[in-house]
PDB file of C-alpha atoms in Angstrom:
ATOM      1  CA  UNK A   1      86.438  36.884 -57.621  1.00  0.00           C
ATOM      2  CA  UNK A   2      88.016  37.520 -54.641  1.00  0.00           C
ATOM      3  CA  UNK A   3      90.312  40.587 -53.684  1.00  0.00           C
ATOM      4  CA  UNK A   4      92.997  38.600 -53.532  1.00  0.00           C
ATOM      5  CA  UNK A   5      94.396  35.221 -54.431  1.00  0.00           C
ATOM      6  CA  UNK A   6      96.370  33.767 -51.155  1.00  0.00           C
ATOM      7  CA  UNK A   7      98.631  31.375 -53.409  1.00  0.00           C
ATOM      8  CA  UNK A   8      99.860  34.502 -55.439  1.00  0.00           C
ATOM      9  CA  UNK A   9      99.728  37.962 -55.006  1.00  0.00           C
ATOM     10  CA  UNK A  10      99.754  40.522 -58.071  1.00  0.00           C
ATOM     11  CA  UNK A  11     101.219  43.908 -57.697  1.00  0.00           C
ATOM     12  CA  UNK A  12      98.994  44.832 -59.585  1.00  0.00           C
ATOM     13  CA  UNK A  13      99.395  75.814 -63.867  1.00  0.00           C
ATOM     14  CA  UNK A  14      97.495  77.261 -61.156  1.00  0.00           C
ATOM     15  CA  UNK A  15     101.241  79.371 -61.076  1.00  0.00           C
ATOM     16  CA  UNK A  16     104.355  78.874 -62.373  1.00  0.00           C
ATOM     17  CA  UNK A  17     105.872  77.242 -59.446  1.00  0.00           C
ATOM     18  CA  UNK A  18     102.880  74.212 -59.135  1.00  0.00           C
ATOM     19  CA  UNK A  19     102.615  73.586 -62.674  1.00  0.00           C
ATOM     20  CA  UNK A  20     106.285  72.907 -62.939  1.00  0.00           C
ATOM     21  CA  UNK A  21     104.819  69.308 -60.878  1.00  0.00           C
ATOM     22  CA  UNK A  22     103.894  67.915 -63.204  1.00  0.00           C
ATOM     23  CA  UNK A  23     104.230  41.688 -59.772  1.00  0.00           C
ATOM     24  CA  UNK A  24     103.470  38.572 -59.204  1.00  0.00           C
ATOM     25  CA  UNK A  25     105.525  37.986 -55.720  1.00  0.00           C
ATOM     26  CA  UNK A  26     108.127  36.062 -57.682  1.00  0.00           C
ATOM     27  CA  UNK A  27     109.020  39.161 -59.646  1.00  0.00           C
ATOM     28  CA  UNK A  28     109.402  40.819 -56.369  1.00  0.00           C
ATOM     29  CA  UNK A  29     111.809  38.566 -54.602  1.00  0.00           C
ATOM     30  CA  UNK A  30     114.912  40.606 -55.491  1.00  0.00           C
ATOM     31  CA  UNK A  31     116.148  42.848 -54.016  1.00  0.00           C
ATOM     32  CA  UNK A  32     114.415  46.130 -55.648  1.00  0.00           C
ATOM     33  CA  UNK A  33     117.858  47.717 -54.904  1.00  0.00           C
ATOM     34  CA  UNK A  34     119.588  45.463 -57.857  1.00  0.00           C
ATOM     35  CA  UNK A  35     117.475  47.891 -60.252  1.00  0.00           C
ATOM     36  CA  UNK A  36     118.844  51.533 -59.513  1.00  0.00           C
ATOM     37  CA  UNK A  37     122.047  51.307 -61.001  1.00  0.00           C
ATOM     38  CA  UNK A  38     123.961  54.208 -62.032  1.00  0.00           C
ATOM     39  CA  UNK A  39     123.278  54.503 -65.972  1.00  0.00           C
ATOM     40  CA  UNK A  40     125.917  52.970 -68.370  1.00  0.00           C
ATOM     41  CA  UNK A  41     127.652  55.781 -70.883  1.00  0.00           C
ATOM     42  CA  UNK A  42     126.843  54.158 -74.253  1.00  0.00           C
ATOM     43  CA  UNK A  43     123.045  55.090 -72.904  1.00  0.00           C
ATOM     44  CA  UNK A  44     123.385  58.474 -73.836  1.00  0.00           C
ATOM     45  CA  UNK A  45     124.437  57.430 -77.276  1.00  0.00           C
ATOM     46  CA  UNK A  46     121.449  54.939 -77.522  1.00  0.00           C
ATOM     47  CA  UNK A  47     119.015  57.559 -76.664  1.00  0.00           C
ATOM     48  CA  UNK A  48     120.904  60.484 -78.328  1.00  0.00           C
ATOM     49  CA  UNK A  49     118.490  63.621 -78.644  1.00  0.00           C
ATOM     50  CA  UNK A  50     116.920  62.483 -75.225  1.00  0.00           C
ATOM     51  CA  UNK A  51     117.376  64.458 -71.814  1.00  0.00           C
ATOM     52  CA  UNK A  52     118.880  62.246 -69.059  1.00  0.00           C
ATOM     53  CA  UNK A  53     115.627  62.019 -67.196  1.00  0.00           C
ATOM     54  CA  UNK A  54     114.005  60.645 -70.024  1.00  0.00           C
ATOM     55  CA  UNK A  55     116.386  58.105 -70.452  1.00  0.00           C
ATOM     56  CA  UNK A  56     116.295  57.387 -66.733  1.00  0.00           C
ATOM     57  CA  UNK A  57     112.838  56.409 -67.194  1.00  0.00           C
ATOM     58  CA  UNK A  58     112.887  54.402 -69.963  1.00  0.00           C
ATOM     59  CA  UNK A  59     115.882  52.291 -69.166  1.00  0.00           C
ATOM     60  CA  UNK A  60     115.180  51.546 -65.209  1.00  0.00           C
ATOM     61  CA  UNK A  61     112.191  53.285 -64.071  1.00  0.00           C
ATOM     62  CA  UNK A  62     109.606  52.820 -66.668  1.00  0.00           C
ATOM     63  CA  UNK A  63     108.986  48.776 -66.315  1.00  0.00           C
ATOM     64  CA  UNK A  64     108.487  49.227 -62.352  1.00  0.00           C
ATOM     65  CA  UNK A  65     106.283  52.567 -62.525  1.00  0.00           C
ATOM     66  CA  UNK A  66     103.862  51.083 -65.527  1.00  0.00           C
ATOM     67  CA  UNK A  67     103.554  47.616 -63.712  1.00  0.00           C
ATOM     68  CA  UNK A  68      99.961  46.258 -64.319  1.00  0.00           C
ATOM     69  CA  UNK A  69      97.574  45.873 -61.736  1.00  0.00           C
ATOM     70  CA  UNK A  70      99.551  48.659 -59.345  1.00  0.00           C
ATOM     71  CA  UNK A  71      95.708  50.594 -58.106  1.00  0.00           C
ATOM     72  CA  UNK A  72      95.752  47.044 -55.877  1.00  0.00           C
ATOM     73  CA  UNK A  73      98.492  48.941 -54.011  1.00  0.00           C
ATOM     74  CA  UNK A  74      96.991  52.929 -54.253  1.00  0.00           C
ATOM     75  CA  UNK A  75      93.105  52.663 -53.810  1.00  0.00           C
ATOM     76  CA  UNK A  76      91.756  51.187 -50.697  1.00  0.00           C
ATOM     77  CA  UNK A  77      90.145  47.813 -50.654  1.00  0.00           C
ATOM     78  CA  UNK A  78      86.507  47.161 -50.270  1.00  0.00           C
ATOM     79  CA  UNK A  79      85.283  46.928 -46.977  1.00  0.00           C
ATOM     80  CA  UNK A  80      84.436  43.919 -45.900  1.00  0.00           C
ATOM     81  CA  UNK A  81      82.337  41.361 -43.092  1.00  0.00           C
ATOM     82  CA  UNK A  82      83.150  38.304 -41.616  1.00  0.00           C
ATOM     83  CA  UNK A  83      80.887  36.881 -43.151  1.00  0.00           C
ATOM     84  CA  UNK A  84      81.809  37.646 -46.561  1.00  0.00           C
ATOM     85  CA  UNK A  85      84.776  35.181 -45.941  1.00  0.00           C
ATOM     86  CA  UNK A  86      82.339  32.915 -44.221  1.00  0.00           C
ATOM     87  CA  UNK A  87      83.797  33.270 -40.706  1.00  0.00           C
ATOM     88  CA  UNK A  88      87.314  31.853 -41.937  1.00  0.00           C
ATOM     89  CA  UNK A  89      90.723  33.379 -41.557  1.00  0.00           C
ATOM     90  CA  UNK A  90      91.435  34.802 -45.186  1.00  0.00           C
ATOM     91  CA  UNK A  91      95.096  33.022 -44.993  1.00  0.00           C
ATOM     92  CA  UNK A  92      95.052  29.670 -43.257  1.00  0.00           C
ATOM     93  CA  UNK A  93      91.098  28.941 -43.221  1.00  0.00           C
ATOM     94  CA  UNK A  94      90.836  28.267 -39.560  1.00  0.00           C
ATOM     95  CA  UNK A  95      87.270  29.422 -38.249  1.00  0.00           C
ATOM     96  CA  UNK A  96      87.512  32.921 -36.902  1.00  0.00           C
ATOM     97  CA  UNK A  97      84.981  35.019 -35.035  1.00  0.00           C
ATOM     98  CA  UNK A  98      84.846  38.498 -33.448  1.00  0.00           C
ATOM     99  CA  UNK A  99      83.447  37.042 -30.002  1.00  0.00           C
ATOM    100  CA  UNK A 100      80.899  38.842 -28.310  1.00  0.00           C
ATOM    101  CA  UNK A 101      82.670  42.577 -27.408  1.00  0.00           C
ATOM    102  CA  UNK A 102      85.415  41.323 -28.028  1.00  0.00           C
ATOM    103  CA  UNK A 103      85.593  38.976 -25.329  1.00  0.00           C
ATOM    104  CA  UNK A 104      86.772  35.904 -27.718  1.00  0.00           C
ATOM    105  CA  UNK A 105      87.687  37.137 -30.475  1.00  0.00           C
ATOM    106  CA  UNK A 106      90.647  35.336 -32.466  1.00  0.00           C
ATOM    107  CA  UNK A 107      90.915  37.478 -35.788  1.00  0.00           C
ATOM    108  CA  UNK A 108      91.850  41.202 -36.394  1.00  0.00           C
ATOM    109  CA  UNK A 109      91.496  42.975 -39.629  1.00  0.00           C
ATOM    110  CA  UNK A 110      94.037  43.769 -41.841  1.00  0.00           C
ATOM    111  CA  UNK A 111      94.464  47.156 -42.879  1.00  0.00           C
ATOM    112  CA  UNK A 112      95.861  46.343 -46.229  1.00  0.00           C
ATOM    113  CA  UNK A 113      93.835  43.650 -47.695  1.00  0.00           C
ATOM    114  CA  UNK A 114      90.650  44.530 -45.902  1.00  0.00           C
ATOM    115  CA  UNK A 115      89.841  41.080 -45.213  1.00  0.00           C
ATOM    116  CA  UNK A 116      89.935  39.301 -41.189  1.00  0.00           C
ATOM    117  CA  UNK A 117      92.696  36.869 -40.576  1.00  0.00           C
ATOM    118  CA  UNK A 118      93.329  34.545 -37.191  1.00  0.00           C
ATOM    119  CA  UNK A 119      95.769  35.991 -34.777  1.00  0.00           C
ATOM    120  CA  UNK A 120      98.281  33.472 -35.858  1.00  0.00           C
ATOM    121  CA  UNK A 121      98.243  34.873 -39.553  1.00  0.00           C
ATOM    122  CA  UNK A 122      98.375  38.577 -37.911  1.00  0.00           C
ATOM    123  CA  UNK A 123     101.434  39.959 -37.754  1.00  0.00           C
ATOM    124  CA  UNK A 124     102.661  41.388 -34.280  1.00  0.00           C
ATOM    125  CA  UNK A 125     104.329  44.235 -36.841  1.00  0.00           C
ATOM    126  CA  UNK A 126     102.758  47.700 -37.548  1.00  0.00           C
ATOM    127  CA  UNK A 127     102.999  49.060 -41.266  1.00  0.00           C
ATOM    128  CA  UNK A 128     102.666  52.093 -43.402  1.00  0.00           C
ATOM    129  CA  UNK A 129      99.682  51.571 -46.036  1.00  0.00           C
ATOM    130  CA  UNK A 130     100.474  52.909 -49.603  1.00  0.00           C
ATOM    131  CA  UNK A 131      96.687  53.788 -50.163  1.00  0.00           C
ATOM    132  CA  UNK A 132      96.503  55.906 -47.227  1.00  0.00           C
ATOM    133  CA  UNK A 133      99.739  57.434 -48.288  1.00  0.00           C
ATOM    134  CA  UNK A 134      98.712  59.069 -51.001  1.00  0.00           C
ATOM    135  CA  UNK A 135      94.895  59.945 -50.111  1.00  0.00           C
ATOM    136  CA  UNK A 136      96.088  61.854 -46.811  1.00  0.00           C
ATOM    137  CA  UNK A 137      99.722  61.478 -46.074  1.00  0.00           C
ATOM    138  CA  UNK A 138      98.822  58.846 -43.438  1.00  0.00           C
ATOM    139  CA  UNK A 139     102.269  57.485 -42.842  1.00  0.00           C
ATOM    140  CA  UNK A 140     101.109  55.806 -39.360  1.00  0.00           C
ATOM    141  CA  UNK A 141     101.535  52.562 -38.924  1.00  0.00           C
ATOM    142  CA  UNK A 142      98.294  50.446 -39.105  1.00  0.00           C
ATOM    143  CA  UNK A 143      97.689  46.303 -38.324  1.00  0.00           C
ATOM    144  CA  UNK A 144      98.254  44.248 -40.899  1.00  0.00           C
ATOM    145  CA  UNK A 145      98.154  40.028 -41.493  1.00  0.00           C
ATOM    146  CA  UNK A 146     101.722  38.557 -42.062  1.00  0.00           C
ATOM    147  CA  UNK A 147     100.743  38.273 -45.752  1.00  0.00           C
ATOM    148  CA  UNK A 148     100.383  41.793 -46.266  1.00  0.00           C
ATOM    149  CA  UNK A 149     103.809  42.483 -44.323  1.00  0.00           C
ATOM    150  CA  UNK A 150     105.574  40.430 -46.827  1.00  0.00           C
ATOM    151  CA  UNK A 151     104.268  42.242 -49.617  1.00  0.00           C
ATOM    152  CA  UNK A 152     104.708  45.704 -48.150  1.00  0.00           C
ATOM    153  CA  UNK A 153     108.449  44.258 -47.647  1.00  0.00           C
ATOM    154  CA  UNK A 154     108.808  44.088 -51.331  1.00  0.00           C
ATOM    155  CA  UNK A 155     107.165  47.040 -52.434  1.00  0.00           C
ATOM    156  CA  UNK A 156     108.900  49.106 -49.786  1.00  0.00           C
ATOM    157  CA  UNK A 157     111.717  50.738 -51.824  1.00  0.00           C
ATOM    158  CA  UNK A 158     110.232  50.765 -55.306  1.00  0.00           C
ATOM    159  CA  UNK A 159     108.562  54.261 -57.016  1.00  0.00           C
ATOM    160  CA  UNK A 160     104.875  52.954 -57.664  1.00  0.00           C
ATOM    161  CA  UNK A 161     103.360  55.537 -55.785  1.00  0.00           C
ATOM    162  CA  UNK A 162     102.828  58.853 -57.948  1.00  0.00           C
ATOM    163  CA  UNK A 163     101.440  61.760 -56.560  1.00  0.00           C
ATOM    164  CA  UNK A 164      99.812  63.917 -59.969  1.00  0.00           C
ATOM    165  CA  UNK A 165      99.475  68.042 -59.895  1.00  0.00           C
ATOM    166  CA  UNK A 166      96.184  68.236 -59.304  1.00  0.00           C
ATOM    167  CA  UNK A 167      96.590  65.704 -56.502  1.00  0.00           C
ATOM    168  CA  UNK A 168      94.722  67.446 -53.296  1.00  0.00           C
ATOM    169  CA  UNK A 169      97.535  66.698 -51.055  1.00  0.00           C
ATOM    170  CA  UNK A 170      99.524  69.779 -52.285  1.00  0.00           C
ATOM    171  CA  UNK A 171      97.128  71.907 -51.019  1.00  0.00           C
ATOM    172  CA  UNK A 172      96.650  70.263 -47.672  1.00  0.00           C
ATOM    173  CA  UNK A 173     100.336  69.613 -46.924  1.00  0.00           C
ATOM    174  CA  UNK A 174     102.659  72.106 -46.802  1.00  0.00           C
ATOM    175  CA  UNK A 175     105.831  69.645 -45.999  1.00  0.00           C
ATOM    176  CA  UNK A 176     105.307  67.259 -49.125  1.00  0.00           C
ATOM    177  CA  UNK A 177     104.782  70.724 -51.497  1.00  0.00           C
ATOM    178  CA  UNK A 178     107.852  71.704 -50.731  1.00  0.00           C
ATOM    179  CA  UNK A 179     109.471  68.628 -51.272  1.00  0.00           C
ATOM    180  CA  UNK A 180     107.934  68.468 -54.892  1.00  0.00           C
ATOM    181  CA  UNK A 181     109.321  72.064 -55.389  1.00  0.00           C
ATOM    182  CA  UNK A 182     112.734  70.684 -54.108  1.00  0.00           C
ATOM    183  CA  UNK A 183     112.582  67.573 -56.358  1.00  0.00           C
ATOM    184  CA  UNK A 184     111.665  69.530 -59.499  1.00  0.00           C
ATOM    185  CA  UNK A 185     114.551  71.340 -58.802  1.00  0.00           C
ATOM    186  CA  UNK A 186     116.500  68.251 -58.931  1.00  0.00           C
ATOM    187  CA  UNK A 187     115.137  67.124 -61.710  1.00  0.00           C
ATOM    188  CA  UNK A 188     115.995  70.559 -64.003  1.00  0.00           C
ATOM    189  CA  UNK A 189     119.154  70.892 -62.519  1.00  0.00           C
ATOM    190  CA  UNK A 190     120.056  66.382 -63.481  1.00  0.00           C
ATOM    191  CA  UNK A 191     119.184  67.707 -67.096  1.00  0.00           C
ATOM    192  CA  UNK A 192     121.247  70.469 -67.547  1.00  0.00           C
ATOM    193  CA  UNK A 193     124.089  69.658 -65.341  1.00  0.00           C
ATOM    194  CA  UNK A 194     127.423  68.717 -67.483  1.00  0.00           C
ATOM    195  CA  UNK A 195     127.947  65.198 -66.172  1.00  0.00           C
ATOM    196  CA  UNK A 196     124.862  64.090 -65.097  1.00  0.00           C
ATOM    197  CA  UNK A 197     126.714  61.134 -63.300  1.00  0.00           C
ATOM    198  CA  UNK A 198     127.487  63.679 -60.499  1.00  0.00           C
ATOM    199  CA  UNK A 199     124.108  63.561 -59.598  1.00  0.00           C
ATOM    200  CA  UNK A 200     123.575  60.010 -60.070  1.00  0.00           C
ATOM    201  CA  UNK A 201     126.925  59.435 -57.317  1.00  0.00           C
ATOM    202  CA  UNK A 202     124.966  61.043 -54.576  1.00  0.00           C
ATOM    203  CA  UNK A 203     121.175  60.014 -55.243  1.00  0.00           C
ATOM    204  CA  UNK A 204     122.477  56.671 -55.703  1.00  0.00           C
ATOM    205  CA  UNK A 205     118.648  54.410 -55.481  1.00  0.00           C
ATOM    206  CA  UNK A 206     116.698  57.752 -55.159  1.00  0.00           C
ATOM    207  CA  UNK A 207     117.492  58.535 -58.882  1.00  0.00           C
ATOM    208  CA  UNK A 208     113.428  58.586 -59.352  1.00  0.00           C
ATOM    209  CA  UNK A 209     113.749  61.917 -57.747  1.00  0.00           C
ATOM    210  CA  UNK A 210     115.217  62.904 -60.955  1.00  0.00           C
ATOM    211  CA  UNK A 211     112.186  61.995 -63.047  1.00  0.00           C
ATOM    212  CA  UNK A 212     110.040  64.420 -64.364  1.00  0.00           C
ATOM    213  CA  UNK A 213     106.952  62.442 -62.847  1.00  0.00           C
ATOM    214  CA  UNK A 214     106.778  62.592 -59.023  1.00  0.00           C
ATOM    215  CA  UNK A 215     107.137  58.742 -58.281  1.00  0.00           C
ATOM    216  CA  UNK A 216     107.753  57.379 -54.959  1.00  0.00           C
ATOM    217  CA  UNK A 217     108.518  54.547 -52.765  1.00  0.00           C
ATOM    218  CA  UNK A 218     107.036  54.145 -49.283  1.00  0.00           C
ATOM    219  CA  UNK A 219     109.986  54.087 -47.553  1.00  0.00           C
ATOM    220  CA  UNK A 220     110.313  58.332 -50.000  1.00  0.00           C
ATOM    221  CA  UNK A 221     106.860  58.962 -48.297  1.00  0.00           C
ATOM    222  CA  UNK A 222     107.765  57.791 -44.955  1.00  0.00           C
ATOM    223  CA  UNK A 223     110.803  59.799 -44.915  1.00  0.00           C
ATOM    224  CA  UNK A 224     109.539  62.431 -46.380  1.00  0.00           C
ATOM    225  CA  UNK A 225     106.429  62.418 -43.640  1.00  0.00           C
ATOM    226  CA  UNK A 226     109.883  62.871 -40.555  1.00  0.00           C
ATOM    227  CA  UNK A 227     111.817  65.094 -42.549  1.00  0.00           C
ATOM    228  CA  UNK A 228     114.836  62.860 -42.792  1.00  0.00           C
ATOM    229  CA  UNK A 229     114.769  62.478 -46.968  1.00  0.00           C
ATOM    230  CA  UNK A 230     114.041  66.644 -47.160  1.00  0.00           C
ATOM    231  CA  UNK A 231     117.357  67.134 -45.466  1.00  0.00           C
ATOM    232  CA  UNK A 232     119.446  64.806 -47.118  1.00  0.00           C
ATOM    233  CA  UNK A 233     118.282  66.018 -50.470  1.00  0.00           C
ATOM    234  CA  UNK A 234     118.869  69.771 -49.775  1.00  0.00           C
ATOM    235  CA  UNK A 235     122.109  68.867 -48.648  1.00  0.00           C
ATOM    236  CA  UNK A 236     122.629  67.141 -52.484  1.00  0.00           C
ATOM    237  CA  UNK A 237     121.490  70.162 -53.686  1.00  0.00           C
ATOM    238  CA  UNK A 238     123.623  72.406 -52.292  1.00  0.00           C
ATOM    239  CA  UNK A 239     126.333  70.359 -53.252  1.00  0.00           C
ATOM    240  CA  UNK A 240     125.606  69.939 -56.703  1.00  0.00           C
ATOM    241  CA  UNK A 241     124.516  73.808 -57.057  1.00  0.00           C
ATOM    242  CA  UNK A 242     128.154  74.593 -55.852  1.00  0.00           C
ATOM    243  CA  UNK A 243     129.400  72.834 -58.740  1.00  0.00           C
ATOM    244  CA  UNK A 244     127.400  74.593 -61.507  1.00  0.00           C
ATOM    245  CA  UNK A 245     128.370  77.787 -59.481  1.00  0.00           C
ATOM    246  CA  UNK A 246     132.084  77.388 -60.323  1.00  0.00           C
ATOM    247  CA  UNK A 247     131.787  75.003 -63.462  1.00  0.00           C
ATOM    248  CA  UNK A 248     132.360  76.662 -66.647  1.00  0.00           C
ATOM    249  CA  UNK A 249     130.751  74.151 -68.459  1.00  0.00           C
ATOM    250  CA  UNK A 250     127.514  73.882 -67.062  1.00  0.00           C
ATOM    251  CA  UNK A 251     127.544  78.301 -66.692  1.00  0.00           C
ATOM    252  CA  UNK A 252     127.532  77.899 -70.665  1.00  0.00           C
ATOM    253  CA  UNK A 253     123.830  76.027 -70.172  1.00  0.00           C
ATOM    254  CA  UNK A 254     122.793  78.781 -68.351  1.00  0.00           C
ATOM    255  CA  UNK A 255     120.799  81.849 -69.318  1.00  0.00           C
ATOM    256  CA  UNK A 256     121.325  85.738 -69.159  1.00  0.00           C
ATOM    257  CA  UNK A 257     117.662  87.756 -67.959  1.00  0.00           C
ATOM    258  CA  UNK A 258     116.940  89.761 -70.643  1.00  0.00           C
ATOM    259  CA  UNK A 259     114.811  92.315 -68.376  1.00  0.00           C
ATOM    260  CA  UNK A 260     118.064  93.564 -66.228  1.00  0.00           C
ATOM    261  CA  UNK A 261     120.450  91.924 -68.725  1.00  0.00           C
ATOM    262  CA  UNK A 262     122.849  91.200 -65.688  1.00  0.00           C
ATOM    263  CA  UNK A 263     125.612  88.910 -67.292  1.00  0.00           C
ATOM    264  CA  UNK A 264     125.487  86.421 -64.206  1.00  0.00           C
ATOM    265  CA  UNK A 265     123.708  83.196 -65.765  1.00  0.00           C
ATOM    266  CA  UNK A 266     120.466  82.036 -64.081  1.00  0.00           C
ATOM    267  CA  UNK A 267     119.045  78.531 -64.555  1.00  0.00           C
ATOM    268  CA  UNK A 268     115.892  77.144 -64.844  1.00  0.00           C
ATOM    269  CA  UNK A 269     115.976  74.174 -62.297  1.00  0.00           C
ATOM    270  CA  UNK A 270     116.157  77.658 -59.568  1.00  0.00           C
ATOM    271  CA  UNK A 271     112.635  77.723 -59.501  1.00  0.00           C
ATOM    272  CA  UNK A 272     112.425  79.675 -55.942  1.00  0.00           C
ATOM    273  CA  UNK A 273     114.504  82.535 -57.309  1.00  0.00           C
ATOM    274  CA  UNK A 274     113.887  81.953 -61.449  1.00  0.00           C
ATOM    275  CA  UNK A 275     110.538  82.123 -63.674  1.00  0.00           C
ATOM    276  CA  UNK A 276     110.094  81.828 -67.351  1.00  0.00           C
ATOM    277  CA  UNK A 277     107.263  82.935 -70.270  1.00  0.00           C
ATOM    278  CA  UNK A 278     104.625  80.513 -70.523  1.00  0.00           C
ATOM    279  CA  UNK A 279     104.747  81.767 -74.083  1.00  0.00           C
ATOM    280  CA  UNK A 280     108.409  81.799 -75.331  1.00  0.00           C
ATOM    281  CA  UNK A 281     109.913  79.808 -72.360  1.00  0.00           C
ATOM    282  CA  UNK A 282     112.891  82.373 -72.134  1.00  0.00           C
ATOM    283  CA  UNK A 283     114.148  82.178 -68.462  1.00  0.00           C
ATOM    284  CA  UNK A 284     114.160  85.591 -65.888  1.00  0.00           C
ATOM    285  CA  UNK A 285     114.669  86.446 -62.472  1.00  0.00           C
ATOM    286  CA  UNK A 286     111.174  85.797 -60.732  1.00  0.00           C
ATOM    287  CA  UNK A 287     111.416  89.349 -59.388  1.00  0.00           C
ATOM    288  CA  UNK A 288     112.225  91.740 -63.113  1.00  0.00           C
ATOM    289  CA  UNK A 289     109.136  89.242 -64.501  1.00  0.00           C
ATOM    290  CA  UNK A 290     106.555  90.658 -62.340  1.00  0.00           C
ATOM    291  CA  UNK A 291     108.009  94.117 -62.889  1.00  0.00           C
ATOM    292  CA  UNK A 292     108.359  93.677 -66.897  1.00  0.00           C
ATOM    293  CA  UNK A 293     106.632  91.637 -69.357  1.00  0.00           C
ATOM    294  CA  UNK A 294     108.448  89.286 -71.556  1.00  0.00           C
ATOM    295  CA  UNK A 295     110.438  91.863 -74.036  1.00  0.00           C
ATOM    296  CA  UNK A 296     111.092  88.566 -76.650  1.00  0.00           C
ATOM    297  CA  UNK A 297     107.236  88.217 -76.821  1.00  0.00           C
ATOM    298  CA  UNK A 298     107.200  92.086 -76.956  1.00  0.00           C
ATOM    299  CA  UNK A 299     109.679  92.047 -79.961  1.00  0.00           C
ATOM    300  CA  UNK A 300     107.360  90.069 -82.060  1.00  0.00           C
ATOM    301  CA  UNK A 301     104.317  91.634 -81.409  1.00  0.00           C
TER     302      UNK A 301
END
């Protein structure tokens, strides 16, 4: 069975800080922007008992990141001949051949699909690939057929692409750890804030930052790979920080350190500056827990 079918294309705590991290083509057609919506209130009746990310998932995110068949789109294709596709362009069938060094040649292969297509089913356009993406932060833009540009297209803006913990990228790339560290933070502070619609008004169709799994787009990657996203998102953060800061209503979901009992509340989604007991989960300053040990743990003992 071949790779793919041209008439239609399936989509198919090493520290407390890092273990925090924890379609057919007609289903595509839409505009993938139609599905971040800001959540409806009687939601959080629905789904009372749940957090807000949770419901986030299951009510917009959860259909798109469990689509079947998505490894077509993360793992890179075989690698293939010419004459594996018996020296025909994979698209249009028009005999192809690589011409003798070069001098000749009418096909290129495509980056994506793996397979050799003509020069007219090549497109002229450069792309990202998803697979390379996520096994090196390659966000360079390879060749690709005009098949695989229209299915890039589509896929552009929605979260398939999960990076896991124990993904080797966080130890090789500095820039997308500290993203993860900054979208964790998100992601505490969209549970515990008092209107989590705030948040949802500025993240607007990057509300899968807010998920507890780190799911990305692409286009999140790509963005992430210049720096653009990074700033935009510390800029959200500082905004919505400001708010908790002077909100008396979320300062009641905060928590007093129990080490230097100051009565200023700290909160868990400040994960540069806050810790908590992998034991009892009470929340400190990072710096009095590695000068104390837990004293509710040391209550009980």
């Amino acid at each position: 069975m071949s790779w793919i079918n041209q008439n239609q294309v399936t989509i198919n705590k090493p520290n407390n800080l890092l273990g925090l991290f924890s379609q057919s083509r007609d289903s595509l057609h839409h505009d993938p922007s139609e599905q971040f919506t800001k959540l409806p209130p009687h939601l959080y009746t629905k789904h009372k008992g749940k957090k807000p990310s949770q419901i986030l998932y299951d009510e917009i995110y959860k259909e798109i990141i469990e689509t079947p068949n998505i490894n077509r789109f993360v793992q890179p294709p075989p690698q293939y001949e010419l004459k594996d596709q018996n020296f025909k362009c994979w698209q249009c069938q028009k005999p192809i051949s690589n011409g003798f060094l070069t001098i000749g040649a009418n096909c290129d292969q495509c980056f994506f699909h793996g397979r050799y297509f003509c020069n007219d089913c090549m497109s002229v356009v450069r792309m990202p690939i998803p697979w390379k993406a996520l096994d090196s932060f390659d966000l360079r833009h390879y060749k690709v057929s005009k098949l695989a540009q229209s299915e890039i297209d589509k896929l552009y803006d929605l979260p398939i692409l999960e990076i896991t913990p124990t993904s080797k990228l966080l130890q090789l790339n500095k820039t997308l750890f500290e993203f993860l560290v900054l979208k964790r933070q998100i992601h505490l502070l969209y549970d515990m804030i008092c209107d989590p619609k705030l948040v949802q008004t500025l993240l607007e169709k990057r509300m899968n930052l807010c998920l507890k799994r780190n799911c990305f787009s692409l286009k999140d990657l790509y963005e992430i790979y210049n720096g653009s996203l990074t700033k935009v998102i510390q800029g959200y953060y500082v905004i919505l920080y400001k708010h908790i800061d002077l909100c008396k209503s979320c300062q009641k979901r905060g928590h007093i350190c129990n080490i230097c009992q100051h009565m200023v509340p700290i909160h868990a989604f400040d994960i540069k500056n806050v810790t908590y007991c992998d034991t009892c989960l009470k929340v400190y300053h990072r710096e009095c827990a590695e000068q104390k040990s837990c004293p509710n743990c040391l209550q009980y003992r």
